[in-house]
């Protein structure tokens, strides 16, 4: 099993540019989570999908952030326009089922907005 | 007040000692509790889960849960330098296991 795959590993962009982060779930997993990690705020849940449907997006900071799950195995997180305060590590995690199941994290995307 | 609180550390212990990591949470309906380990520059990985009051042991790791005190801890016996990492406490704060809230983590250093 290849695990949760995220791309790119690193992204450096300029303020105002659009950024798209990608995530491929583990086969058979049906729940998908996007987290953001910073030194100041720790690991924050941005949005959670179950069976391709967004269940809770209350953690999405503002309208500049959007996430989609066009099929059962793939998700994108888009920031448009990006700002320096969006600089963080963005993790995607997946799991099988909804209850008490282990979360598998991808290796993360280190985003730097200059 | 944050929903899940951890001492940020850093916590340093000598090799072979017991490392004790603590976590408190605010949501009384929480039912599921997890400890994740995160090495520098890596992603979090689950090392322990606990759902009932008391102790749960897995090798050198013991998780302890006290729901009345809203307290969960992780003990690492015979600490090794390879245990040096940040340990994240995660609690389901929605009343179901669908969403986890993470603490800010405790950085542990095991000195050889």
mmCIF file with all atom_site columns, N, CA and C in Angstrom, chain B residues 14-87:
data_model
loop_
_atom_site.group_PDB
_atom_site.id
_atom_site.type_symbol
_atom_site.label_atom_id
_atom_site.label_alt_id
_atom_site.label_comp_id
_atom_site.label_asym_id
_atom_site.label_entity_id
_atom_site.label_seq_id
_atom_site.pdbx_PDB_ins_code
_atom_site.Cartn_x
_atom_site.Cartn_y
_atom_site.Cartn_z
_atom_site.occupancy
_atom_site.B_iso_or_equiv
_atom_site.pdbx_formal_charge
_atom_site.auth_seq_id
_atom_site.auth_comp_id
_atom_site.auth_asym_id
_atom_site.auth_atom_id
_atom_site.pdbx_PDB_model_num
ATOM 1   N N  . UNK B 1 14 ? 16.748  11.369 30.631 1.00 0.00 ? 14 UNK B N  1
ATOM 2   C CA . UNK B 1 14 ? 17.918  10.557 30.273 1.00 0.00 ? 14 UNK B CA 1
ATOM 3   C C  . UNK B 1 14 ? 17.473  9.216  29.700 1.00 0.00 ? 14 UNK B C  1
ATOM 4   N N  . UNK B 1 15 ? 18.312  8.645  28.880 1.00 0.00 ? 15 UNK B N  1
ATOM 5   C CA . UNK B 1 15 ? 18.043  7.331  28.307 1.00 0.00 ? 15 UNK B CA 1
ATOM 6   C C  . UNK B 1 15 ? 17.773  6.315  29.420 1.00 0.00 ? 15 UNK B C  1
ATOM 7   N N  . UNK B 1 16 ? 16.723  5.522  29.231 1.00 0.00 ? 16 UNK B N  1
ATOM 8   C CA . UNK B 1 16 ? 16.378  4.511  30.217 1.00 0.00 ? 16 UNK B CA 1
ATOM 9   C C  . UNK B 1 16 ? 15.353  4.968  31.249 1.00 0.00 ? 16 UNK B C  1
ATOM 10  N N  . UNK B 1 17 ? 15.109  6.261  31.312 1.00 0.00 ? 17 UNK B N  1
ATOM 11  C CA . UNK B 1 17 ? 14.150  6.801  32.281 1.00 0.00 ? 17 UNK B CA 1
ATOM 12  C C  . UNK B 1 17 ? 12.719  6.684  31.742 1.00 0.00 ? 17 UNK B C  1
ATOM 13  N N  . UNK B 1 18 ? 11.761  7.016  32.604 1.00 0.00 ? 18 UNK B N  1
ATOM 14  C CA . UNK B 1 18 ? 10.358  7.062  32.196 1.00 0.00 ? 18 UNK B CA 1
ATOM 15  C C  . UNK B 1 18 ? 10.005  8.493  31.790 1.00 0.00 ? 18 UNK B C  1
ATOM 16  N N  . UNK B 1 19 ? 9.447   8.651  30.608 1.00 0.00 ? 19 UNK B N  1
ATOM 17  C CA . UNK B 1 19 ? 8.959   9.950  30.159 1.00 0.00 ? 19 UNK B CA 1
ATOM 18  C C  . UNK B 1 19 ? 7.454   9.992  30.373 1.00 0.00 ? 19 UNK B C  1
ATOM 19  N N  . UNK B 1 20 ? 6.975   11.077 30.952 1.00 0.00 ? 20 UNK B N  1
ATOM 20  C CA . UNK B 1 20 ? 5.551   11.225 31.256 1.00 0.00 ? 20 UNK B CA 1
ATOM 21  C C  . UNK B 1 20 ? 5.002   12.449 30.526 1.00 0.00 ? 20 UNK B C  1
ATOM 22  N N  . UNK B 1 21 ? 4.031   12.222 29.674 1.00 0.00 ? 21 UNK B N  1
ATOM 23  C CA . UNK B 1 21 ? 3.438   13.283 28.868 1.00 0.00 ? 21 UNK B CA 1
ATOM 24  C C  . UNK B 1 21 ? 1.974   13.416 29.257 1.00 0.00 ? 21 UNK B C  1
ATOM 25  N N  . UNK B 1 22 ? 1.524   14.644 29.415 1.00 0.00 ? 22 UNK B N  1
ATOM 26  C CA . UNK B 1 22 ? 0.185   14.883 29.940 1.00 0.00 ? 22 UNK B CA 1
ATOM 27  C C  . UNK B 1 22 ? -0.675  15.696 28.985 1.00 0.00 ? 22 UNK B C  1
ATOM 28  N N  . UNK B 1 23 ? -1.989  15.502 29.113 1.00 0.00 ? 23 UNK B N  1
ATOM 29  C CA . UNK B 1 23 ? -2.935  16.180 28.231 1.00 0.00 ? 23 UNK B CA 1
ATOM 30  C C  . UNK B 1 23 ? -4.255  16.349 28.977 1.00 0.00 ? 23 UNK B C  1
ATOM 31  N N  . UNK B 1 24 ? -4.841  17.525 28.892 1.00 0.00 ? 24 UNK B N  1
ATOM 32  C CA . UNK B 1 24 ? -6.175  17.741 29.431 1.00 0.00 ? 24 UNK B CA 1
ATOM 33  C C  . UNK B 1 24 ? -7.095  18.209 28.310 1.00 0.00 ? 24 UNK B C  1
ATOM 34  N N  . UNK B 1 25 ? -8.378  17.909 28.449 1.00 0.00 ? 25 UNK B N  1
ATOM 35  C CA . UNK B 1 25 ? -9.333  18.280 27.415 1.00 0.00 ? 25 UNK B CA 1
ATOM 36  C C  . UNK B 1 25 ? -10.571 18.869 28.060 1.00 0.00 ? 25 UNK B C  1
ATOM 37  N N  . UNK B 1 26 ? -11.310 19.644 27.306 1.00 0.00 ? 26 UNK B N  1
ATOM 38  C CA . UNK B 1 26 ? -12.414 20.406 27.893 1.00 0.00 ? 26 UNK B CA 1
ATOM 39  C C  . UNK B 1 26 ? -13.800 19.814 27.611 1.00 0.00 ? 26 UNK B C  1
ATOM 40  N N  . UNK B 1 27 ? -13.928 18.981 26.570 1.00 0.00 ? 27 UNK B N  1
ATOM 41  C CA . UNK B 1 27 ? -15.243 18.483 26.172 1.00 0.00 ? 27 UNK B CA 1
ATOM 42  C C  . UNK B 1 27 ? -15.579 17.189 26.914 1.00 0.00 ? 27 UNK B C  1
ATOM 43  N N  . UNK B 1 28 ? -16.557 17.259 27.798 1.00 0.00 ? 28 UNK B N  1
ATOM 44  C CA . UNK B 1 28 ? -16.879 16.100 28.638 1.00 0.00 ? 28 UNK B CA 1
ATOM 45  C C  . UNK B 1 28 ? -17.485 14.935 27.857 1.00 0.00 ? 28 UNK B C  1
ATOM 46  N N  . UNK B 1 29 ? -17.975 15.184 26.636 1.00 0.00 ? 29 UNK B N  1
ATOM 47  C CA . UNK B 1 29 ? -18.587 14.092 25.883 1.00 0.00 ? 29 UNK B CA 1
ATOM 48  C C  . UNK B 1 29 ? -17.567 13.315 25.058 1.00 0.00 ? 29 UNK B C  1
ATOM 49  N N  . UNK B 1 30 ? -16.331 13.740 25.093 1.00 0.00 ? 30 UNK B N  1
ATOM 50  C CA . UNK B 1 30 ? -15.299 13.047 24.314 1.00 0.00 ? 30 UNK B CA 1
ATOM 51  C C  . UNK B 1 30 ? -15.195 11.596 24.738 1.00 0.00 ? 30 UNK B C  1
ATOM 52  N N  . UNK B 1 31 ? -15.033 10.711 23.762 1.00 0.00 ? 31 UNK B N  1
ATOM 53  C CA . UNK B 1 31 ? -15.010 9.277  24.038 1.00 0.00 ? 31 UNK B CA 1
ATOM 54  C C  . UNK B 1 31 ? -13.740 8.589  23.557 1.00 0.00 ? 31 UNK B C  1
ATOM 55  N N  . UNK B 1 32 ? -13.022 9.246  22.640 1.00 0.00 ? 32 UNK B N  1
ATOM 56  C CA . UNK B 1 32 ? -11.878 8.593  22.012 1.00 0.00 ? 32 UNK B CA 1
ATOM 57  C C  . UNK B 1 32 ? -10.646 9.476  22.162 1.00 0.00 ? 32 UNK B C  1
ATOM 58  N N  . UNK B 1 33 ? -9.527  8.840  22.509 1.00 0.00 ? 33 UNK B N  1
ATOM 59  C CA . UNK B 1 33 ? -8.319  9.587  22.826 1.00 0.00 ? 33 UNK B CA 1
ATOM 60  C C  . UNK B 1 33 ? -7.123  8.896  22.177 1.00 0.00 ? 33 UNK B C  1
ATOM 61  N N  . UNK B 1 34 ? -6.254  9.716  21.603 1.00 0.00 ? 34 UNK B N  1
ATOM 62  C CA . UNK B 1 34 ? -5.167  9.166  20.816 1.00 0.00 ? 34 UNK B CA 1
ATOM 63  C C  . UNK B 1 34 ? -3.869  9.896  21.130 1.00 0.00 ? 34 UNK B C  1
ATOM 64  N N  . UNK B 1 35 ? -2.774  9.176  21.010 1.00 0.00 ? 35 UNK B N  1
ATOM 65  C CA . UNK B 1 35 ? -1.442  9.790  21.047 1.00 0.00 ? 35 UNK B CA 1
ATOM 66  C C  . UNK B 1 35 ? -0.758  9.547  19.705 1.00 0.00 ? 35 UNK B C  1
ATOM 67  N N  . UNK B 1 36 ? -0.300  10.644 19.104 1.00 0.00 ? 36 UNK B N  1
ATOM 68  C CA . UNK B 1 36 ? 0.448   10.580 17.861 1.00 0.00 ? 36 UNK B CA 1
ATOM 69  C C  . UNK B 1 36 ? 1.880   11.039 18.127 1.00 0.00 ? 36 UNK B C  1
ATOM 70  N N  . UNK B 1 37 ? 2.794   10.447 17.418 1.00 0.00 ? 37 UNK B N  1
ATOM 71  C CA . UNK B 1 37 ? 4.200   10.847 17.478 1.00 0.00 ? 37 UNK B CA 1
ATOM 72  C C  . UNK B 1 37 ? 4.571   11.503 16.148 1.00 0.00 ? 37 UNK B C  1
ATOM 73  N N  . UNK B 1 38 ? 5.286   12.615 16.231 1.00 0.00 ? 38 UNK B N  1
ATOM 74  C CA . UNK B 1 38 ? 5.710   13.322 15.021 1.00 0.00 ? 38 UNK B CA 1
ATOM 75  C C  . UNK B 1 38 ? 7.193   13.640 15.115 1.00 0.00 ? 38 UNK B C  1
ATOM 76  N N  . UNK B 1 39 ? 7.967   12.994 14.268 1.00 0.00 ? 39 UNK B N  1
ATOM 77  C CA . UNK B 1 39 ? 9.378   13.334 14.162 1.00 0.00 ? 39 UNK B CA 1
ATOM 78  C C  . UNK B 1 39 ? 9.525   14.622 13.370 1.00 0.00 ? 39 UNK B C  1
ATOM 79  N N  . UNK B 1 40 ? 10.609  15.334 13.620 1.00 0.00 ? 40 UNK B N  1
ATOM 80  C CA . UNK B 1 40 ? 10.844  16.618 12.974 1.00 0.00 ? 40 UNK B CA 1
ATOM 81  C C  . UNK B 1 40 ? 10.805  16.479 11.456 1.00 0.00 ? 40 UNK B C  1
ATOM 82  N N  . UNK B 1 41 ? 9.978   17.270 10.822 1.00 0.00 ? 41 UNK B N  1
ATOM 83  C CA . UNK B 1 41 ? 9.880   17.252 9.372  1.00 0.00 ? 41 UNK B CA 1
ATOM 84  C C  . UNK B 1 41 ? 9.059   16.115 8.800  1.00 0.00 ? 41 UNK B C  1
ATOM 85  N N  . UNK B 1 42 ? 8.423   15.342 9.675  1.00 0.00 ? 42 UNK B N  1
ATOM 86  C CA . UNK B 1 42 ? 7.623   14.194 9.235  1.00 0.00 ? 42 UNK B CA 1
ATOM 87  C C  . UNK B 1 42 ? 6.160   14.394 9.597  1.00 0.00 ? 42 UNK B C  1
ATOM 88  N N  . UNK B 1 43 ? 5.333   13.449 9.187  1.00 0.00 ? 43 UNK B N  1
ATOM 89  C CA . UNK B 1 43 ? 3.910   13.535 9.496  1.00 0.00 ? 43 UNK B CA 1
ATOM 90  C C  . UNK B 1 43 ? 3.603   12.780 10.783 1.00 0.00 ? 43 UNK B C  1
ATOM 91  N N  . UNK B 1 44 ? 2.492   13.100 11.427 1.00 0.00 ? 44 UNK B N  1
ATOM 92  C CA . UNK B 1 44 ? 2.116   12.388 12.659 1.00 0.00 ? 44 UNK B CA 1
ATOM 93  C C  . UNK B 1 44 ? 1.778   10.930 12.376 1.00 0.00 ? 44 UNK B C  1
ATOM 94  N N  . UNK B 1 45 ? 2.123   10.062 13.330 1.00 0.00 ? 45 UNK B N  1
ATOM 95  C CA . UNK B 1 45 ? 1.763   8.656  13.238 1.00 0.00 ? 45 UNK B CA 1
ATOM 96  C C  . UNK B 1 45 ? 1.162   8.219  14.560 1.00 0.00 ? 45 UNK B C  1
ATOM 97  N N  . UNK B 1 46 ? 0.106   7.419  14.486 1.00 0.00 ? 46 UNK B N  1
ATOM 98  C CA . UNK B 1 46 ? -0.595  6.970  15.679 1.00 0.00 ? 46 UNK B CA 1
ATOM 99  C C  . UNK B 1 46 ? 0.246   5.940  16.430 1.00 0.00 ? 46 UNK B C  1
ATOM 100 N N  . UNK B 1 47 ? 0.383   6.137  17.749 1.00 0.00 ? 47 UNK B N  1
ATOM 101 C CA . UNK B 1 47 ? 1.083   5.146  18.555 1.00 0.00 ? 47 UNK B CA 1
ATOM 102 C C  . UNK B 1 47 ? 0.182   4.500  19.599 1.00 0.00 ? 47 UNK B C  1
ATOM 103 N N  . UNK B 1 48 ? -0.846  5.218  20.052 1.00 0.00 ? 48 UNK B N  1
ATOM 104 C CA . UNK B 1 48 ? -1.726  4.636  21.077 1.00 0.00 ? 48 UNK B CA 1
ATOM 105 C C  . UNK B 1 48 ? -3.130  5.206  20.922 1.00 0.00 ? 48 UNK B C  1
ATOM 106 N N  . UNK B 1 49 ? -4.122  4.391  21.233 1.00 0.00 ? 49 UNK B N  1
ATOM 107 C CA . UNK B 1 49 ? -5.493  4.861  21.355 1.00 0.00 ? 49 UNK B CA 1
ATOM 108 C C  . UNK B 1 49 ? -6.067  4.308  22.659 1.00 0.00 ? 49 UNK B C  1
ATOM 109 N N  . UNK B 1 50 ? -6.963  5.051  23.269 1.00 0.00 ? 50 UNK B N  1
ATOM 110 C CA . UNK B 1 50 ? -7.584  4.596  24.516 1.00 0.00 ? 50 UNK B CA 1
ATOM 111 C C  . UNK B 1 50 ? -8.993  5.143  24.583 1.00 0.00 ? 50 UNK B C  1
ATOM 112 N N  . UNK B 1 51 ? -9.929  4.296  25.046 1.00 0.00 ? 51 UNK B N  1
ATOM 113 C CA . UNK B 1 51 ? -11.336 4.681  25.032 1.00 0.00 ? 51 UNK B CA 1
ATOM 114 C C  . UNK B 1 51 ? -11.990 4.542  26.403 1.00 0.00 ? 51 UNK B C  1
ATOM 115 N N  . UNK B 1 52 ? -11.376 3.755  27.306 1.00 0.00 ? 52 UNK B N  1
ATOM 116 C CA . UNK B 1 52 ? -11.967 3.500  28.618 1.00 0.00 ? 52 UNK B CA 1
ATOM 117 C C  . UNK B 1 52 ? -11.046 3.993  29.721 1.00 0.00 ? 52 UNK B C  1
ATOM 118 N N  . UNK B 1 53 ? -11.639 4.343  30.828 1.00 0.00 ? 53 UNK B N  1
ATOM 119 C CA . UNK B 1 53 ? -10.845 4.757  31.986 1.00 0.00 ? 53 UNK B CA 1
ATOM 120 C C  . UNK B 1 53 ? -9.855  3.671  32.387 1.00 0.00 ? 53 UNK B C  1
ATOM 121 N N  . UNK B 1 54 ? -8.675  4.113  32.835 1.00 0.00 ? 54 UNK B N  1
ATOM 122 C CA . UNK B 1 54 ? -7.675  3.169  33.283 1.00 0.00 ? 54 UNK B CA 1
ATOM 123 C C  . UNK B 1 54 ? -6.437  3.233  32.429 1.00 0.00 ? 54 UNK B C  1
ATOM 124 N N  . UNK B 1 55 ? -5.681  2.146  32.458 1.00 0.00 ? 55 UNK B N  1
ATOM 125 C CA . UNK B 1 55 ? -4.417  2.071  31.736 1.00 0.00 ? 55 UNK B CA 1
ATOM 126 C C  . UNK B 1 55 ? -4.521  1.120  30.552 1.00 0.00 ? 55 UNK B C  1
ATOM 127 N N  . UNK B 1 56 ? -3.773  1.441  29.519 1.00 0.00 ? 56 UNK B N  1
ATOM 128 C CA . UNK B 1 56 ? -3.637  0.555  28.365 1.00 0.00 ? 56 UNK B CA 1
ATOM 129 C C  . UNK B 1 56 ? -2.173  0.502  27.996 1.00 0.00 ? 56 UNK B C  1
ATOM 130 N N  . UNK B 1 57 ? -1.635  -0.710 27.953 1.00 0.00 ? 57 UNK B N  1
ATOM 131 C CA . UNK B 1 57 ? -0.206  -0.880 27.725 1.00 0.00 ? 57 UNK B CA 1
ATOM 132 C C  . UNK B 1 57 ? 0.054   -1.486 26.359 1.00 0.00 ? 57 UNK B C  1
ATOM 133 N N  . UNK B 1 58 ? 1.098   -0.984 25.691 1.00 0.00 ? 58 UNK B N  1
ATOM 134 C CA . UNK B 1 58 ? 1.522   -1.533 24.415 1.00 0.00 ? 58 UNK B CA 1
ATOM 135 C C  . UNK B 1 58 ? 3.039   -1.411 24.349 1.00 0.00 ? 58 UNK B C  1
ATOM 136 N N  . UNK B 1 59 ? 3.709   -2.500 24.674 1.00 0.00 ? 59 UNK B N  1
ATOM 137 C CA . UNK B 1 59 ? 5.177   -2.462 24.701 1.00 0.00 ? 59 UNK B CA 1
ATOM 138 C C  . UNK B 1 59 ? 5.676   -1.505 25.761 1.00 0.00 ? 59 UNK B C  1
ATOM 139 N N  . UNK B 1 60 ? 6.511   -0.561 25.358 1.00 0.00 ? 60 UNK B N  1
ATOM 140 C CA . UNK B 1 60 ? 7.044   0.400  26.328 1.00 0.00 ? 60 UNK B CA 1
ATOM 141 C C  . UNK B 1 60 ? 6.092   1.571  26.585 1.00 0.00 ? 60 UNK B C  1
ATOM 142 N N  . UNK B 1 61 ? 4.988   1.605  25.893 1.00 0.00 ? 61 UNK B N  1
ATOM 143 C CA . UNK B 1 61 ? 4.048   2.716  26.013 1.00 0.00 ? 61 UNK B CA 1
ATOM 144 C C  . UNK B 1 61 ? 2.844   2.322  26.878 1.00 0.00 ? 61 UNK B C  1
ATOM 145 N N  . UNK B 1 62 ? 2.438   3.256  27.754 1.00 0.00 ? 62 UNK B N  1
ATOM 146 C CA . UNK B 1 62 ? 1.218   3.084  28.533 1.00 0.00 ? 62 UNK B CA 1
ATOM 147 C C  . UNK B 1 62 ? 0.406   4.365  28.430 1.00 0.00 ? 62 UNK B C  1
ATOM 148 N N  . UNK B 1 63 ? -0.840  4.236  27.995 1.00 0.00 ? 63 UNK B N  1
ATOM 149 C CA . UNK B 1 63 ? -1.759  5.365  27.985 1.00 0.00 ? 63 UNK B CA 1
ATOM 150 C C  . UNK B 1 63 ? -2.654  5.250  29.208 1.00 0.00 ? 63 UNK B C  1
ATOM 151 N N  . UNK B 1 64 ? -2.924  6.382  29.830 1.00 0.00 ? 64 UNK B N  1
ATOM 152 C CA . UNK B 1 64 ? -3.783  6.430  31.012 1.00 0.00 ? 64 UNK B CA 1
ATOM 153 C C  . UNK B 1 64 ? -4.894  7.439  30.768 1.00 0.00 ? 64 UNK B C  1
ATOM 154 N N  . UNK B 1 65 ? -6.119  7.047  31.125 1.00 0.00 ? 65 UNK B N  1
ATOM 155 C CA . UNK B 1 65 ? -7.272  7.909  30.898 1.00 0.00 ? 65 UNK B CA 1
ATOM 156 C C  . UNK B 1 65 ? -8.080  8.049  32.172 1.00 0.00 ? 65 UNK B C  1
ATOM 157 N N  . UNK B 1 66 ? -8.437  9.284  32.500 1.00 0.00 ? 66 UNK B N  1
ATOM 158 C CA . UNK B 1 66 ? -9.321  9.578  33.622 1.00 0.00 ? 66 UNK B CA 1
ATOM 159 C C  . UNK B 1 66 ? -10.362 10.572 33.113 1.00 0.00 ? 66 UNK B C  1
ATOM 160 N N  . UNK B 1 67 ? -11.532 10.048 32.752 1.00 0.00 ? 67 UNK B N  1
ATOM 161 C CA . UNK B 1 67 ? -12.564 10.910 32.162 1.00 0.00 ? 67 UNK B CA 1
ATOM 162 C C  . UNK B 1 67 ? -13.145 11.872 33.190 1.00 0.00 ? 67 UNK B C  1
ATOM 163 N N  . UNK B 1 68 ? -13.195 11.480 34.445 1.00 0.00 ? 68 UNK B N  1
ATOM 164 C CA . UNK B 1 68 ? -13.744 12.371 35.479 1.00 0.00 ? 68 UNK B CA 1
ATOM 165 C C  . UNK B 1 68 ? -12.881 13.623 35.614 1.00 0.00 ? 68 UNK B C  1
ATOM 166 N N  . UNK B 1 69 ? -11.581 13.444 35.508 1.00 0.00 ? 69 UNK B N  1
ATOM 167 C CA . UNK B 1 69 ? -10.652 14.568 35.599 1.00 0.00 ? 69 UNK B CA 1
ATOM 168 C C  . UNK B 1 69 ? -10.335 15.157 34.234 1.00 0.00 ? 69 UNK B C  1
ATOM 169 N N  . UNK B 1 70 ? -10.854 14.549 33.166 1.00 0.00 ? 70 UNK B N  1
ATOM 170 C CA . UNK B 1 70 ? -10.617 15.006 31.790 1.00 0.00 ? 70 UNK B CA 1
ATOM 171 C C  . UNK B 1 70 ? -9.122  15.085 31.520 1.00 0.00 ? 70 UNK B C  1
ATOM 172 N N  . UNK B 1 71 ? -8.499  13.960 31.737 1.00 0.00 ? 71 UNK B N  1
ATOM 173 C CA . UNK B 1 71 ? -7.034  13.889 31.721 1.00 0.00 ? 71 UNK B CA 1
ATOM 174 C C  . UNK B 1 71 ? -6.593  12.600 31.040 1.00 0.00 ? 71 UNK B C  1
ATOM 175 N N  . UNK B 1 72 ? -5.628  12.733 30.145 1.00 0.00 ? 72 UNK B N  1
ATOM 176 C CA . UNK B 1 72 ? -5.052  11.552 29.495 1.00 0.00 ? 72 UNK B CA 1
ATOM 177 C C  . UNK B 1 72 ? -3.538  11.725 29.466 1.00 0.00 ? 72 UNK B C  1
ATOM 178 N N  . UNK B 1 73 ? -2.835  10.647 29.699 1.00 0.00 ? 73 UNK B N  1
ATOM 179 C CA . UNK B 1 73 ? -1.379  10.736 29.743 1.00 0.00 ? 73 UNK B CA 1
ATOM 180 C C  . UNK B 1 73 ? -0.744  9.590  28.962 1.00 0.00 ? 73 UNK B C  1
ATOM 181 N N  . UNK B 1 74 ? 0.517   9.775  28.656 1.00 0.00 ? 74 UNK B N  1
ATOM 182 C CA . UNK B 1 74 ? 1.304   8.745  27.966 1.00 0.00 ? 74 UNK B CA 1
ATOM 183 C C  . UNK B 1 74 ? 2.613   8.578  28.723 1.00 0.00 ? 74 UNK B C  1
ATOM 184 N N  . UNK B 1 75 ? 2.892   7.341  29.125 1.00 0.00 ? 75 UNK B N  1
ATOM 185 C CA . UNK B 1 75 ? 4.163   7.019  29.762 1.00 0.00 ? 75 UNK B CA 1
ATOM 186 C C  . UNK B 1 75 ? 5.006   6.213  28.790 1.00 0.00 ? 75 UNK B C  1
ATOM 187 N N  . UNK B 1 76 ? 6.265   6.589  28.694 1.00 0.00 ? 76 UNK B N  1
ATOM 188 C CA . UNK B 1 76 ? 7.207   5.837  27.869 1.00 0.00 ? 76 UNK B CA 1
ATOM 189 C C  . UNK B 1 76 ? 8.281   5.295  28.795 1.00 0.00 ? 76 UNK B C  1
ATOM 190 N N  . UNK B 1 77 ? 8.296   3.976  28.959 1.00 0.00 ? 77 UNK B N  1
ATOM 191 C CA . UNK B 1 77 ? 9.295   3.337  29.821 1.00 0.00 ? 77 UNK B CA 1
ATOM 192 C C  . UNK B 1 77 ? 10.567  3.081  29.042 1.00 0.00 ? 77 UNK B C  1
ATOM 193 N N  . UNK B 1 78 ? 11.686  3.013  29.775 1.00 0.00 ? 78 UNK B N  1
ATOM 194 C CA . UNK B 1 78 ? 12.977  2.719  29.153 1.00 0.00 ? 78 UNK B CA 1
ATOM 195 C C  . UNK B 1 78 ? 13.164  3.590  27.908 1.00 0.00 ? 78 UNK B C  1
ATOM 196 N N  . UNK B 1 79 ? 13.067  4.906  28.105 1.00 0.00 ? 79 UNK B N  1
ATOM 197 C CA . UNK B 1 79 ? 13.133  5.841  26.980 1.00 0.00 ? 79 UNK B CA 1
ATOM 198 C C  . UNK B 1 79 ? 14.420  5.671  26.192 1.00 0.00 ? 79 UNK B C  1
ATOM 199 N N  . UNK B 1 80 ? 14.297  5.767  24.888 1.00 0.00 ? 80 UNK B N  1
ATOM 200 C CA . UNK B 1 80 ? 15.432  5.649  23.978 1.00 0.00 ? 80 UNK B CA 1
ATOM 201 C C  . UNK B 1 80 ? 15.603  6.952  23.191 1.00 0.00 ? 80 UNK B C  1
ATOM 202 N N  . UNK B 1 81 ? 16.814  7.244  22.744 1.00 0.00 ? 81 UNK B N  1
ATOM 203 C CA . UNK B 1 81 ? 17.009  8.454  21.917 1.00 0.00 ? 81 UNK B CA 1
ATOM 204 C C  . UNK B 1 81 ? 16.080  8.488  20.710 1.00 0.00 ? 81 UNK B C  1
ATOM 205 N N  . UNK B 1 82 ? 15.724  7.310  20.195 1.00 0.00 ? 82 UNK B N  1
ATOM 206 C CA . UNK B 1 82 ? 14.809  7.257  19.042 1.00 0.00 ? 82 UNK B CA 1
ATOM 207 C C  . UNK B 1 82 ? 13.382  7.676  19.397 1.00 0.00 ? 82 UNK B C  1
ATOM 208 N N  . UNK B 1 83 ? 13.094  7.825  20.689 1.00 0.00 ? 83 UNK B N  1
ATOM 209 C CA . UNK B 1 83 ? 11.784  8.315  21.107 1.00 0.00 ? 83 UNK B CA 1
ATOM 210 C C  . UNK B 1 83 ? 11.702  9.841  21.045 1.00 0.00 ? 83 UNK B C  1
ATOM 211 N N  . UNK B 1 84 ? 12.816  10.487 20.797 1.00 0.00 ? 84 UNK B N  1
ATOM 212 C CA . UNK B 1 84 ? 12.850  11.955 20.722 1.00 0.00 ? 84 UNK B CA 1
ATOM 213 C C  . UNK B 1 84 ? 11.985  12.418 19.553 1.00 0.00 ? 84 UNK B C  1
ATOM 214 N N  . UNK B 1 85 ? 10.940  13.152 19.878 1.00 0.00 ? 85 UNK B N  1
ATOM 215 C CA . UNK B 1 85 ? 9.951   13.572 18.885 1.00 0.00 ? 85 UNK B CA 1
ATOM 216 C C  . UNK B 1 85 ? 8.965   14.501 19.583 1.00 0.00 ? 85 UNK B C  1
ATOM 217 N N  . UNK B 1 86 ? 8.010   15.005 18.823 1.00 0.00 ? 86 UNK B N  1
ATOM 218 C CA . UNK B 1 86 ? 6.890   15.738 19.409 1.00 0.00 ? 86 UNK B CA 1
ATOM 219 C C  . UNK B 1 86 ? 5.702   14.784 19.522 1.00 0.00 ? 86 UNK B C  1
ATOM 220 N N  . UNK B 1 87 ? 5.081   14.764 20.690 1.00 0.00 ? 87 UNK B N  1
ATOM 221 C CA . UNK B 1 87 ? 3.954   13.867 20.942 1.00 0.00 ? 87 UNK B CA 1
ATOM 222 C C  . UNK B 1 87 ? 2.675   14.692 21.003 1.00 0.00 ? 87 UNK B C  1
#
